[in-house]
Amino acid sequence: MYNFDLVRPTSIDEAVAALGEEEAQPLGGGQTLIPTLKQRLAMPSKLVSLTAIAEMKGVCKTDDNALAIGGGTNHATVAQEAAADFPGLAHLAANIGDPAVRSRGTIGGSLANNDPSACYPAAALGTGATIKTNKREIAADDYFQGMFATALEEGEIITEVRLPIPEASNYQKFEQPASRFALVGVFVAKYADGVRVAVTGASNDGVFRWSEAEAALSSDFSAGAVDGLSTPDGSGMISDLHGSGDYRAHLVKVLTKRAVAAAS
Amino acid sequence: MTKVSMTVNGKTVSGEVEGRTLLVNFLRDDLHLTGTHVGCDTSQCGACVVHVNGEAVKACTMFAAEADGAEVATIEGMANSDGSLNTIQQAFQDYHGLQCGFCTPGMVMSAAALLKENPKPSEAEVRDYLEGNICRCTGYHNIVRAIMAASGQDVPAVAAE
């Protein structure tokens, strides 16, 4: 690693001030950024650790039936705290990486990085979440802007994520067996006004909504409703040694059916 | 350089670290606690698992400065106060849960974190929890048996697969 200064502010305001400096970069749980630094793929002059900011941690249910999760909340905490109100999300969080990674990795870090194979982007887009930052609120539909690209500006921090609690939901991940990242992951969430289906791992453009499945499932929430749909187009999907675009497209349909069948 | 202080295995320690100093390097190079191993250095193998404020973390993927003020537990603090092996360590010996032993510190620390959270895990839960700990010798069966024994449960007769 190139060397850098590391600071640990204890409030959002202090963190924002520290990030105002040239070449300063935020550090969440570090489960992606630290390996990146080791490969010398990033060269910040200052890292602003967000892990000591108490006001950015924790999970609570809001009056309008959403789950509000602090941006600095680790996956293990979400897995535990969301279990009663939002089991689909708890299950997703409980299966990211491994236990030691879940002790460090955070929801804000995952969404800010927007890895095309990460799990949390599927939950955020699949619930129509609101991403709250130190500056503004961003709807999930506007937030994800392609592989590793988001609406976040330089120095902007995800302070909270609000996910409307669905009537039923489930996340199905087909793991790439070496990395255990999602080769394809599908999050399905059923609300009174319709169903949302978000897909991670598959597209060259990052997480996306499968609108045909949403329409079919909104009128008939059953695995059978997915059967009648044609497989999504594989030409825009990631093709690599782990699977072709057409293979990933096929998995999208299979996993959507499984998620609907398992939704609770 | 920044000054950090933390509690490691019950003792207050401090030192000077660079921003980029990893927790594992601080433990090994500065405190000479070399029981925590660096296997892959890419947060995959789990040989460097320690507990920070009671949670299992990979010490190769956390900066020392982030542990400032924290309670850290390493393999060196696991033995009983009279120096004898603790229940988990003894079970690893009894059930031959190691061959070369390189991964063992991380396995023991992960096992301790699991049993704290889930005192009577099923065999499947043990295997699932060890997802982030890689052993290249044993094939895991005896590690799983050791952890089941340490939890006070019947040890499954694991058929070689």
Short mmCIF file of N, CA and C in Angstrom, two decimals, chain B residues 91-156:
data_model
loop_
_atom_site.label_atom_id
_atom_site.label_comp_id
_atom_site.label_asym_id
_atom_site.label_seq_id
_atom_site.Cartn_x
_atom_site.Cartn_y
_atom_site.Cartn_z
N ALA B 91 -10.21 -29.51 22.29
CA ALA B 91 -10.98 -30.32 21.35
C ALA B 91 -10.26 -30.45 20.02
N PHE B 92 -9.59 -29.38 19.59
CA PHE B 92 -8.81 -29.47 18.34
C PHE B 92 -7.72 -30.53 18.49
N GLN B 93 -7.12 -30.59 19.69
CA GLN B 93 -6.09 -31.62 19.90
C GLN B 93 -6.74 -33.01 19.94
N ASP B 94 -7.81 -33.13 20.72
CA ASP B 94 -8.43 -34.44 20.91
C ASP B 94 -8.95 -35.03 19.60
N TYR B 95 -9.48 -34.18 18.76
CA TYR B 95 -10.09 -34.69 17.52
C TYR B 95 -9.18 -34.49 16.31
N HIS B 96 -7.95 -34.17 16.57
CA HIS B 96 -6.97 -34.00 15.50
C HIS B 96 -7.51 -33.02 14.44
N GLY B 97 -7.92 -31.83 14.93
CA GLY B 97 -8.51 -30.84 14.03
C GLY B 97 -7.47 -30.01 13.32
N LEU B 98 -6.29 -30.53 13.12
CA LEU B 98 -5.26 -29.79 12.42
C LEU B 98 -4.22 -30.76 11.89
N GLN B 99 -3.54 -30.33 10.85
CA GLN B 99 -2.36 -31.09 10.44
C GLN B 99 -1.16 -30.16 10.54
N CYS B 100 -1.01 -29.23 9.58
CA CYS B 100 0.17 -28.35 9.69
C CYS B 100 -0.03 -27.28 10.75
N GLY B 101 -1.27 -26.93 11.03
CA GLY B 101 -1.54 -25.97 12.10
C GLY B 101 -1.54 -24.51 11.71
N PHE B 102 -1.25 -24.22 10.44
CA PHE B 102 -1.15 -22.81 10.05
C PHE B 102 -2.48 -22.09 10.19
N CYS B 103 -3.57 -22.75 9.81
CA CYS B 103 -4.88 -22.10 9.85
C CYS B 103 -5.50 -22.13 11.23
N THR B 104 -4.92 -22.92 12.14
CA THR B 104 -5.57 -23.23 13.42
C THR B 104 -5.89 -22.00 14.28
N PRO B 105 -4.98 -21.01 14.39
CA PRO B 105 -5.36 -19.85 15.21
C PRO B 105 -6.65 -19.20 14.72
N GLY B 106 -6.79 -19.05 13.41
CA GLY B 106 -8.00 -18.46 12.86
C GLY B 106 -9.20 -19.35 13.06
N MET B 107 -9.00 -20.66 12.92
CA MET B 107 -10.10 -21.61 13.13
C MET B 107 -10.60 -21.52 14.58
N VAL B 108 -9.67 -21.48 15.52
CA VAL B 108 -10.04 -21.44 16.94
C VAL B 108 -10.77 -20.13 17.25
N MET B 109 -10.28 -19.02 16.68
CA MET B 109 -10.93 -17.73 16.96
C MET B 109 -12.33 -17.68 16.33
N SER B 110 -12.46 -18.25 15.12
CA SER B 110 -13.80 -18.29 14.50
C SER B 110 -14.72 -19.21 15.30
N ALA B 111 -14.18 -20.35 15.74
CA ALA B 111 -15.00 -21.28 16.52
C ALA B 111 -15.48 -20.61 17.81
N ALA B 112 -14.58 -19.85 18.44
CA ALA B 112 -14.97 -19.17 19.69
C ALA B 112 -16.07 -18.14 19.43
N ALA B 113 -15.96 -17.43 18.31
CA ALA B 113 -17.00 -16.43 17.97
C ALA B 113 -18.32 -17.13 17.69
N LEU B 114 -18.26 -18.26 16.99
CA LEU B 114 -19.49 -19.00 16.69
C LEU B 114 -20.16 -19.48 17.97
N LEU B 115 -19.38 -20.10 18.87
CA LEU B 115 -19.98 -20.69 20.06
C LEU B 115 -20.51 -19.63 21.03
N LYS B 116 -19.95 -18.43 20.94
CA LYS B 116 -20.47 -17.34 21.77
C LYS B 116 -21.86 -16.94 21.28
N GLU B 117 -22.00 -16.93 19.95
CA GLU B 117 -23.25 -16.48 19.33
C GLU B 117 -24.27 -17.62 19.29
N ASN B 118 -23.80 -18.84 19.17
CA ASN B 118 -24.67 -19.99 18.96
C ASN B 118 -24.03 -21.18 19.69
N PRO B 119 -24.32 -21.34 21.01
CA PRO B 119 -23.59 -22.31 21.84
C PRO B 119 -23.76 -23.77 21.41
N LYS B 120 -24.87 -24.09 20.73
CA LYS B 120 -25.09 -25.48 20.30
C LYS B 120 -25.38 -25.51 18.80
N PRO B 121 -24.39 -25.22 18.00
CA PRO B 121 -24.65 -25.18 16.55
C PRO B 121 -24.82 -26.58 15.98
N SER B 122 -25.56 -26.67 14.90
CA SER B 122 -25.64 -27.94 14.17
C SER B 122 -24.36 -28.09 13.35
N GLU B 123 -24.13 -29.29 12.85
CA GLU B 123 -22.95 -29.50 12.02
C GLU B 123 -22.98 -28.56 10.81
N ALA B 124 -24.17 -28.43 10.22
CA ALA B 124 -24.30 -27.55 9.04
C ALA B 124 -23.96 -26.10 9.40
N GLU B 125 -24.39 -25.68 10.59
CA GLU B 125 -24.09 -24.30 11.01
C GLU B 125 -22.59 -24.10 11.23
N VAL B 126 -21.92 -25.13 11.76
CA VAL B 126 -20.47 -25.02 11.95
C VAL B 126 -19.79 -24.87 10.59
N ARG B 127 -20.17 -25.72 9.66
CA ARG B 127 -19.55 -25.66 8.33
C ARG B 127 -19.82 -24.30 7.67
N ASP B 128 -21.03 -23.82 7.82
CA ASP B 128 -21.40 -22.54 7.22
C ASP B 128 -20.58 -21.41 7.85
N TYR B 129 -20.41 -21.46 9.16
CA TYR B 129 -19.69 -20.38 9.85
C TYR B 129 -18.23 -20.34 9.45
N LEU B 130 -17.69 -21.50 9.09
CA LEU B 130 -16.26 -21.57 8.73
C LEU B 130 -16.01 -21.22 7.26
N GLU B 131 -17.02 -20.64 6.61
CA GLU B 131 -16.88 -20.30 5.20
C GLU B 131 -15.64 -19.46 4.93
N GLY B 132 -15.31 -18.58 5.86
CA GLY B 132 -14.18 -17.69 5.63
C GLY B 132 -12.87 -18.17 6.23
N ASN B 133 -12.80 -19.44 6.60
CA ASN B 133 -11.55 -20.01 7.13
C ASN B 133 -11.14 -21.17 6.25
N ILE B 134 -10.00 -21.04 5.64
CA ILE B 134 -9.56 -22.09 4.70
C ILE B 134 -8.45 -22.93 5.33
N CYS B 135 -8.63 -24.24 5.26
CA CYS B 135 -7.59 -25.19 5.67
C CYS B 135 -7.21 -25.97 4.43
N ARG B 136 -5.92 -26.08 4.16
CA ARG B 136 -5.51 -26.81 2.96
C ARG B 136 -5.03 -28.23 3.28
N CYS B 137 -5.13 -28.64 4.56
CA CYS B 137 -4.68 -29.99 4.90
C CYS B 137 -5.82 -30.96 5.19
N THR B 138 -6.72 -30.57 6.10
CA THR B 138 -7.51 -31.60 6.79
C THR B 138 -8.77 -32.03 6.08
N GLY B 139 -9.29 -31.20 5.18
CA GLY B 139 -10.59 -31.53 4.61
C GLY B 139 -11.73 -31.17 5.55
N TYR B 140 -11.44 -30.48 6.63
CA TYR B 140 -12.43 -29.87 7.54
C TYR B 140 -13.17 -30.84 8.47
N HIS B 141 -13.26 -32.12 8.14
CA HIS B 141 -14.11 -32.99 8.95
C HIS B 141 -13.71 -32.97 10.42
N ASN B 142 -12.42 -33.08 10.70
CA ASN B 142 -12.00 -33.12 12.10
C ASN B 142 -12.10 -31.76 12.77
N ILE B 143 -11.99 -30.70 11.99
CA ILE B 143 -12.19 -29.36 12.56
C ILE B 143 -13.65 -29.23 13.01
N VAL B 144 -14.55 -29.69 12.15
CA VAL B 144 -15.98 -29.62 12.49
C VAL B 144 -16.26 -30.49 13.71
N ARG B 145 -15.67 -31.67 13.75
CA ARG B 145 -15.88 -32.56 14.90
C ARG B 145 -15.35 -31.92 16.18
N ALA B 146 -14.21 -31.27 16.09
CA ALA B 146 -13.63 -30.62 17.27
C ALA B 146 -14.57 -29.54 17.80
N ILE B 147 -15.14 -28.76 16.89
CA ILE B 147 -16.01 -27.66 17.33
C ILE B 147 -17.32 -28.22 17.91
N MET B 148 -17.82 -29.31 17.31
CA MET B 148 -19.02 -29.94 17.88
C MET B 148 -18.72 -30.45 19.30
N ALA B 149 -17.53 -31.05 19.46
CA ALA B 149 -17.15 -31.57 20.78
C ALA B 149 -16.99 -30.41 21.77
N ALA B 150 -16.39 -29.31 21.31
CA ALA B 150 -16.19 -28.17 22.20
C ALA B 150 -17.52 -27.57 22.66
N SER B 151 -18.56 -27.76 21.85
CA SER B 151 -19.87 -27.22 22.23
C SER B 151 -20.61 -28.19 23.14
N GLY B 152 -19.96 -29.31 23.49
CA GLY B 152 -20.57 -30.26 24.42
C GLY B 152 -21.60 -31.16 23.78
N GLN B 153 -21.58 -31.24 22.45
CA GLN B 153 -22.56 -32.07 21.77
C GLN B 153 -21.91 -33.36 21.29
N ASP B 154 -22.78 -34.28 20.90
CA ASP B 154 -22.27 -35.53 20.32
C ASP B 154 -21.51 -35.19 19.05
N VAL B 155 -20.44 -35.90 18.88
CA VAL B 155 -19.62 -35.65 17.70
C VAL B 155 -20.07 -36.56 16.57
N PRO B 156 -20.45 -35.97 15.45
CA PRO B 156 -20.94 -36.81 14.37
C PRO B 156 -19.82 -37.69 13.81
#
